[in-house]
Coordinates of C-alpha atoms in Angstrom, one line a residue:
X900 CA 2.2 -3.6 9.6
X901 CA 3.1 -7.7 9.7
X902 CA 2.8 -9.6 6.6
X903 CA -0.4 -11.0 7.4
X904 CA -2.2 -7.8 7.2
X905 CA -1.5 -7.0 3.5
X906 CA -3.6 -6.9 1.2
X907 CA -3.1 -10.4 -1.1
X908 CA -2.0 -10.4 -4.8
X909 CA -4.6 -10.0 -7.0
X910 CA -5.8 -13.3 -8.9
X911 CA -5.9 -15.0 -12.0
X912 CA -9.6 -13.5 -12.4
X913 CA -8.6 -10.1 -11.1
X914 CA -7.0 -8.3 -13.9
X915 CA -6.6 -4.9 -12.1
X916 CA -2.8 -4.2 -12.2
X917 CA -1.6 -3.3 -8.3
X918 CA 1.1 -1.7 -6.9
X919 CA 3.1 -5.0 -5.0
X920 CA 4.3 -4.5 -1.4
X921 CA 7.2 -6.5 -0.1
X922 CA 4.7 -8.1 1.8
X923 CA 3.1 -9.8 -1.1
X924 CA 6.5 -10.6 -2.8
X925 CA 7.5 -12.2 0.3
X926 CA 4.0 -14.3 -0.1
X927 CA 4.3 -15.0 -3.6
X928 CA 7.9 -16.1 -3.1
X929 CA 6.8 -18.9 -0.2
X930 CA 3.5 -20.2 -1.0
X931 CA 2.7 -19.5 -4.9
X932 CA 6.3 -19.7 -6.2
X933 CA 8.2 -22.1 -4.1
X934 CA 8.8 -24.8 -6.0
X935 CA 10.5 -23.3 -9.4
X936 CA 13.8 -23.4 -9.1
X937 CA 16.1 -21.6 -8.0
X938 CA 17.9 -20.8 -11.0
X939 CA 14.4 -19.2 -12.5
X940 CA 15.4 -16.0 -14.3
X941 CA 14.3 -13.2 -12.5
X942 CA 13.1 -10.7 -15.8
X943 CA 11.1 -7.3 -15.2
X944 CA 9.2 -5.6 -18.2
X945 CA 10.7 -2.2 -19.2
X946 CA 7.2 -0.7 -19.5
X947 CA 3.6 -1.6 -19.1
X948 CA 3.2 -2.6 -22.1
X949 CA 5.4 -5.7 -22.3
X950 CA 6.8 -3.7 -25.3
X951 CA 10.4 -5.0 -24.0
X952 CA 12.3 -7.0 -21.1
X953 CA 15.3 -7.1 -19.1
X954 CA 16.2 -9.4 -16.3
X955 CA 16.8 -8.3 -13.3
X956 CA 20.4 -6.8 -12.1
X957 CA 20.4 -4.9 -8.7
X958 CA 18.3 -3.3 -6.4
X959 CA 18.7 0.3 -3.7
X960 CA 16.6 1.2 -0.6
X961 CA 14.8 4.5 -1.3
X962 CA 12.2 6.4 -1.4
X963 CA 9.6 6.7 -3.3
X964 CA 6.9 9.2 -4.7
X965 CA 4.6 9.5 -7.2
X966 CA 5.0 12.4 -9.7
X967 CA 1.8 12.4 -12.3
X968 CA 0.0 9.2 -10.7
X969 CA -0.1 6.3 -8.7
X970 CA 2.2 4.6 -12.1
X971 CA 4.9 7.5 -12.1
X972 CA 6.8 8.3 -9.6
X973 CA 10.2 9.2 -8.8
X974 CA 12.8 7.2 -6.6
X975 CA 14.4 9.7 -3.8
X976 CA 17.0 8.5 -1.4
X977 CA 16.6 7.6 2.3
X978 CA 18.1 10.4 5.1
X979 CA 20.8 8.2 5.5
X980 CA 22.1 8.2 2.4
X981 CA 21.4 11.9 2.3
X982 CA 23.7 12.8 5.9
X983 CA 26.2 10.1 4.2
X984 CA 27.1 12.0 0.6
X985 CA 27.6 15.3 -0.5
X986 CA 26.4 14.8 -3.7
X987 CA 23.8 13.4 -3.0
X988 CA 22.4 16.4 -1.1
X989 CA 23.9 18.7 -3.9
X990 CA 21.7 16.8 -6.1
X991 CA 18.2 16.7 -4.2
X992 CA 18.7 20.1 -2.8
X993 CA 15.0 21.7 -3.9
X994 CA 14.3 18.5 -1.4
X995 CA 12.0 15.2 -1.8
X996 CA 8.7 15.1 -1.6
X997 CA 6.8 14.4 1.3
X998 CA 4.7 12.1 0.1
X999 CA 8.4 9.7 -0.5
X1000 CA 7.5 6.6 0.8
X1001 CA 9.9 3.7 1.6
X1002 CA 10.6 1.8 -1.3
X1003 CA 12.3 -1.4 -2.9
X1004 CA 13.6 0.0 -6.1
X1005 CA 14.3 -3.0 -8.1
X1006 CA 16.0 -1.8 -11.4
X1007 CA 16.5 -4.0 -15.2
X1008 CA 19.6 -4.1 -16.7
X1009 CA 18.3 -2.7 -20.0

């Protein structure tokens, strides 16, 4: 699916939170945030209530599967990573859920 086929980000009048896809993130960076200075700090909320915040530090390409709801889940390694890393294979010996989908996982510092 191309970026133009993805759902646009919700507007200021839409107060429902939705999962953020890479296509929406690209749109935000290319259009909505294009005039922000390159030195603008990227910060992630530690929880949904905004009780604590932390600077965005790193990322990985992995797989994601919800566990209890669509808002809470678990990240799993990619098949290639499992092939190359015996410790990962042992850690995930019980398998990875069929519901796991590719995801760009962003990690906060704290």
